[in-house]
Short mmCIF file of C-alpha atoms in Angstrom, two decimals:
data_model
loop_
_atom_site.label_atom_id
_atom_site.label_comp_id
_atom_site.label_asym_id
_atom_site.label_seq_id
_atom_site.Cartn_x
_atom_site.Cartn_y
_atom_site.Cartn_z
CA UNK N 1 6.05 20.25 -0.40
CA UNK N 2 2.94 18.56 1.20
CA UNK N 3 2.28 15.42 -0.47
CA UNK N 4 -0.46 13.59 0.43
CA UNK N 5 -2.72 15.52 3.05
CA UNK N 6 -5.43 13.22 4.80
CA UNK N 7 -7.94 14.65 7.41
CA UNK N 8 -9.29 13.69 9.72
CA UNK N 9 -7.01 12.06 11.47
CA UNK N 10 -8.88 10.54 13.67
CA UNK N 11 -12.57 10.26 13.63
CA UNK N 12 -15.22 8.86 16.00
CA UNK N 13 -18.93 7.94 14.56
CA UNK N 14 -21.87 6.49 15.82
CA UNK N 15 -23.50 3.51 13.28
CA UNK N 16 -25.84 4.69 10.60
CA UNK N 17 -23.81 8.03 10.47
CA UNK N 18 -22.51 9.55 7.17
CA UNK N 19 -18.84 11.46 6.76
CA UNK N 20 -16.44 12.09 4.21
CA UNK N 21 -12.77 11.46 4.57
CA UNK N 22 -10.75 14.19 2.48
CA UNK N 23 -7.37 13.32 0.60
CA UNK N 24 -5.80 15.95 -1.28
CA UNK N 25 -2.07 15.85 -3.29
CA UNK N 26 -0.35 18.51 -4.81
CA UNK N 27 1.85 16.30 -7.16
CA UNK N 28 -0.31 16.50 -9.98
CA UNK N 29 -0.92 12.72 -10.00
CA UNK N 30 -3.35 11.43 -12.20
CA UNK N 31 -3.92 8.31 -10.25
CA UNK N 32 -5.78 8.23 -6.56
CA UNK N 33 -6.88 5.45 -4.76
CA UNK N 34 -8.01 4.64 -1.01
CA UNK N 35 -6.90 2.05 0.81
CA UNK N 36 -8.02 0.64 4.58
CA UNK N 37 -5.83 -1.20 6.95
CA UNK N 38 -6.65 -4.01 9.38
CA UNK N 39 -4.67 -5.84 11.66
CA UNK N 40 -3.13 -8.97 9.51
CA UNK N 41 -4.81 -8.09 6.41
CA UNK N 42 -3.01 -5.86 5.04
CA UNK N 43 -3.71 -2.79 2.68
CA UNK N 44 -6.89 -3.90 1.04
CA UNK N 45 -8.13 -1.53 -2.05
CA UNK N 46 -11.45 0.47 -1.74
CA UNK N 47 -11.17 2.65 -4.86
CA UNK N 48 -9.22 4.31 -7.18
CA UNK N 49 -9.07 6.99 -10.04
CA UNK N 50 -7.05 7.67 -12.92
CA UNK N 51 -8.01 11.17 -13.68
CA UNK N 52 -10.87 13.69 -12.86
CA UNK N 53 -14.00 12.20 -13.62
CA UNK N 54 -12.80 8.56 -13.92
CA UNK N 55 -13.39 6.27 -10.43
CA UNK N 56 -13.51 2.39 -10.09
CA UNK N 57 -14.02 -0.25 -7.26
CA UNK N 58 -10.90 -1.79 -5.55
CA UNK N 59 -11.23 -4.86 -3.83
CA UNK N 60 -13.91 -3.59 -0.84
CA UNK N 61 -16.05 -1.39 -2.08
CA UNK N 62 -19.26 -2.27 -0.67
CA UNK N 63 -20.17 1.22 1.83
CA UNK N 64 -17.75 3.79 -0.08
CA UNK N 65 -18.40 6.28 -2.50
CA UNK N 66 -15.94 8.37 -4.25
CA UNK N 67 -15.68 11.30 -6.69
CA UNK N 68 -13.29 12.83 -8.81
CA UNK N 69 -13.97 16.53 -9.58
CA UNK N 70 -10.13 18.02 -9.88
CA UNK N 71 -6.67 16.22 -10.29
CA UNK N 72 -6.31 17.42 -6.59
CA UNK N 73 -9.00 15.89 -4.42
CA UNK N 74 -10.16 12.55 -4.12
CA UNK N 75 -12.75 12.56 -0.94
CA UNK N 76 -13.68 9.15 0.38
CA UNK N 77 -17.77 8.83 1.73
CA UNK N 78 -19.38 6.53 4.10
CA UNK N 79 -23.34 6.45 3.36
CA UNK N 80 -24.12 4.98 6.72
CA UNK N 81 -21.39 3.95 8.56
CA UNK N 82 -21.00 0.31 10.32
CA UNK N 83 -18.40 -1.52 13.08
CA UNK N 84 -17.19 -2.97 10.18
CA UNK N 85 -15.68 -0.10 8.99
CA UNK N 86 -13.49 0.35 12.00
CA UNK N 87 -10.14 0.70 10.34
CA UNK N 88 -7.52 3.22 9.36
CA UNK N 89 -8.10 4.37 6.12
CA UNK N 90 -4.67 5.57 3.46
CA UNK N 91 -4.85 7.88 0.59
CA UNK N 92 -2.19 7.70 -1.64
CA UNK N 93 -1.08 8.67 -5.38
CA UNK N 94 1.19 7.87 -8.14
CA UNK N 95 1.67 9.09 -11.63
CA UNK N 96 0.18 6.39 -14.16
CA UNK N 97 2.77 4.81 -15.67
CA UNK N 98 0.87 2.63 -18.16
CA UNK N 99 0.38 -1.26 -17.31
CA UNK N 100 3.27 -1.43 -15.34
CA UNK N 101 2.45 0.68 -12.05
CA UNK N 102 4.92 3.06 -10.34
CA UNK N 103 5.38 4.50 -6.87
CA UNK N 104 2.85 4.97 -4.52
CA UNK N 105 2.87 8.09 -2.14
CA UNK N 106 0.87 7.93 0.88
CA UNK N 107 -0.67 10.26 3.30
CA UNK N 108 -0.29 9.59 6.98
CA UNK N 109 -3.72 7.79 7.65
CA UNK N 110 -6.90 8.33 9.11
CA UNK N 111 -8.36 6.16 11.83
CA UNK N 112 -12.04 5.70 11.98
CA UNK N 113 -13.87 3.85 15.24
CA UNK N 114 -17.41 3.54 14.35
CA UNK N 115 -19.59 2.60 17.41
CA UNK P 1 -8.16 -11.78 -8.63
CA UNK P 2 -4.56 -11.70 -7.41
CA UNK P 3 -4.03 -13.15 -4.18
CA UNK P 4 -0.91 -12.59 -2.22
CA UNK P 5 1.03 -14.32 0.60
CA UNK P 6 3.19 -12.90 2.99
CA UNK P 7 5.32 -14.91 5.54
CA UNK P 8 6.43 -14.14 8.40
CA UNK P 9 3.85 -12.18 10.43
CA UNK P 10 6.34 -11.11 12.83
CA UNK P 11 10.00 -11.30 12.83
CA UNK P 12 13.14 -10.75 15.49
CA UNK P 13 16.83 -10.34 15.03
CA UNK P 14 19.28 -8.81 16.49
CA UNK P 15 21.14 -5.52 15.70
CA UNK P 16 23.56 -6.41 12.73
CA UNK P 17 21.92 -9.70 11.90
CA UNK P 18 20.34 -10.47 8.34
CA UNK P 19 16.38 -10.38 7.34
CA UNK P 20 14.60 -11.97 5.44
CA UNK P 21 10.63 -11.67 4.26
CA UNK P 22 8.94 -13.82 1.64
CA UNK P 23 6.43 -13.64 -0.39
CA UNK P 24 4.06 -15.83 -3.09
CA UNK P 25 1.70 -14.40 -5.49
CA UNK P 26 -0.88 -16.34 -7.53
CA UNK P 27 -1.43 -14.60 -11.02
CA UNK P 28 1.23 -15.06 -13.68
CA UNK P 29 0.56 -11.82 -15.45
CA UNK P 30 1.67 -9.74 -12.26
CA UNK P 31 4.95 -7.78 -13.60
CA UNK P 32 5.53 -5.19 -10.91
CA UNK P 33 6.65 -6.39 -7.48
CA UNK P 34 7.36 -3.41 -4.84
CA UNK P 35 8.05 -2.92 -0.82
CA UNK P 36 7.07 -0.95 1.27
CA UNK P 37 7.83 -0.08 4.64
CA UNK P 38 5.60 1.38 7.47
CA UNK P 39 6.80 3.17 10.78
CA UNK P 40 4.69 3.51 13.54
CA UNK P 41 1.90 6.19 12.99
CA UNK P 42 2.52 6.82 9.68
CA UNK P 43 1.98 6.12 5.67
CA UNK P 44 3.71 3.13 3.59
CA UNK P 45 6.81 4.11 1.43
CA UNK P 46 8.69 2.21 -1.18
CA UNK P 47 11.42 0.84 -0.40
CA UNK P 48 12.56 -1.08 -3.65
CA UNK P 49 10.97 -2.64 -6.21
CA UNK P 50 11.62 -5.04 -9.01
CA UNK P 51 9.73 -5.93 -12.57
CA UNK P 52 9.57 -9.12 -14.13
CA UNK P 53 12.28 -8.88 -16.68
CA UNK P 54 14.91 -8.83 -13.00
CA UNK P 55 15.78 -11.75 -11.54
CA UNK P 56 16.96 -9.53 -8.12
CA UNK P 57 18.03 -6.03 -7.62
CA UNK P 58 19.86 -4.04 -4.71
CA UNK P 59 20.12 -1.10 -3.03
CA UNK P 60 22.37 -0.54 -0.15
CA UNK P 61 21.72 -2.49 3.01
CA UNK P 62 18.53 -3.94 1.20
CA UNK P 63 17.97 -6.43 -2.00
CA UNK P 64 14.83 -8.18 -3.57
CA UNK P 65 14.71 -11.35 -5.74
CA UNK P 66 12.23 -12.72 -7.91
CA UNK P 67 11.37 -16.08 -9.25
CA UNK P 68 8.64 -15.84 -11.84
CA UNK P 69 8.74 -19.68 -12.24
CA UNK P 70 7.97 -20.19 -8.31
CA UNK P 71 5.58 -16.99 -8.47
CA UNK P 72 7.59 -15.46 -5.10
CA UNK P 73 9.66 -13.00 -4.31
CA UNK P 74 11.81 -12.01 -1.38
CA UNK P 75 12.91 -8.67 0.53
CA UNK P 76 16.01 -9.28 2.12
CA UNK P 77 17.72 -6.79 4.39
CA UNK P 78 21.36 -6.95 5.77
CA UNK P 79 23.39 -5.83 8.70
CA UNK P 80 19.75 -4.99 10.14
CA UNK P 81 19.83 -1.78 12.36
CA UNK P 82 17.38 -0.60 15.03
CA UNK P 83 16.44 2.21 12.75
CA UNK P 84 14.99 -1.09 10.41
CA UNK P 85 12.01 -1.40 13.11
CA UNK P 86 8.86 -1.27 11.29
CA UNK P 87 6.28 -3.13 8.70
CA UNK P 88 7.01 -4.34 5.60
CA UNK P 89 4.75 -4.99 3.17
CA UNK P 90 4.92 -7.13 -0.23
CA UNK P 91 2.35 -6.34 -3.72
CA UNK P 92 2.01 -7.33 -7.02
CA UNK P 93 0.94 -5.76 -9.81
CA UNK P 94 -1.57 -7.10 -12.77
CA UNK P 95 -1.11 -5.32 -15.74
CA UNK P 96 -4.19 -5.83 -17.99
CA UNK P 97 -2.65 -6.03 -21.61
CA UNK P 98 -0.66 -2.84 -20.74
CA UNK P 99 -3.15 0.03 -21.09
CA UNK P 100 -4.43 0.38 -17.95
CA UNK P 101 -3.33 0.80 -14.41
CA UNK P 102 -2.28 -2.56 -13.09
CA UNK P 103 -3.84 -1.99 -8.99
CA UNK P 104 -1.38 -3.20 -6.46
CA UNK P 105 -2.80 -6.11 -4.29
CA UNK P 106 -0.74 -6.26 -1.16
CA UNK P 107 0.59 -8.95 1.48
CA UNK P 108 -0.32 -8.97 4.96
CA UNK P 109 2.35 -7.33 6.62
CA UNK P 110 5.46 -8.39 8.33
CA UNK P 111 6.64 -6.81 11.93
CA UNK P 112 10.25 -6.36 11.81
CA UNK P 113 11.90 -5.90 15.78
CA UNK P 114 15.83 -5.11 15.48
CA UNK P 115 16.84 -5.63 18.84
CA UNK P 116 19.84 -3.66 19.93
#
């Protein structure tokens, strides 16, 4: 039983550079969402979806795109990446439990350096 | 938005000492108040969580309360074991009129040590 699969795991970009982080569950979740982490700010929402076809912004959207095409995949993409976006980055899924949340399951991260 | 507090950043006791972590939130309408807990190179996992209509709840070694009235909530871990090592993290939940997702908005982490 895989989970929540993340790759890559670790990544290494030049600024202005482009890439796509892939998250993919085999849970049949309906809900996605991507999350970065920084030192003493905790897990700060990017985006999130509630079912193929369906995205919306988190908290820090600004740089990201994201699609929904299948249940399955939920790929995260930088347009032109920036220092700023040095951070380890967290997929993770949950079942939608309407308005009161449930149980996130994350994958096991992948850090970005962007030069 | 929601806005939550986490306190402290970093925290040391000694193998079979209690812990303690606290947290504040600032919306009223959050209803869904989970931990999780991070080890070292890999992804969060619950560890307990409560809803607003429970005043605390345990499991095992590890209990959280909640004061709605005070808008914080605690994680509080007994007889604390090396194996505890690790980050904890608070959220809360807004739950817009109950027919959406309600999108966790999480504290900023606490380091745990358990020294032997």
């Amino acid at each position: 039983n895989a989970g929540v699969t993340q790759t890559p795991k670790f990544q290494v970009l030049k600024t202005g550079q482009s890439m796509t982080l892939q998250c993919a569950q085999d849970m049949n979740h309906e809900y996605m969402s991507w999350y970065r982490q920084d030192p003493g700010m905790g897990l700060r929402l990017i985006h999130y979806s509630v079912g193929a076809g369906i995205t919306d912004q988190g908290e820090v959207p600004n740089g990201y795109n994201v699609s929904r095409s299948t249940t399955e995949d939920f790929p995260l993409r930088l347009l032109s990446a920036a220092p700023s976006q040095t951070s380890v980055y967290f997929c993770a899924s949950s079942y939608f439990y309407r308005g009161l949340g449930g149980e996130l399951f994350f994958g096991e991260g992948s850090r970005l350096t962007v030069l | 938005g929601e806005n939550v507090e986490q306190h402290p950043s970093t925290l040391s006791v000694q193998e079979g000492d209690s812990a303690v972590i606290k947290c504040t939130y600032s919306d009223s309408a959050s209803n869904y108040f989970p931990w999780y807990k991070q080890e070292l190179g890999k992804g969060p996992q619950l560890i307990i969580d409560i809803r607003s209509n429970v005043g605390e709840k345990k499991d095992q070694r590890i209990a959280v309360t909640l004061n709605k009235t005070a808008k914080h909530f605690s994680l509080h871990i007994t007889e604390t074991q090396p194996e505890d090592s690790a980050v904890y993290f608070c959220a809360a939940s807004i739950s817009p009129g109950g027919t959406s997702y309600g999108k966790l908005t999480f504290g900023q982490g606490t380091i745990l040590t358990v020294h032997p």
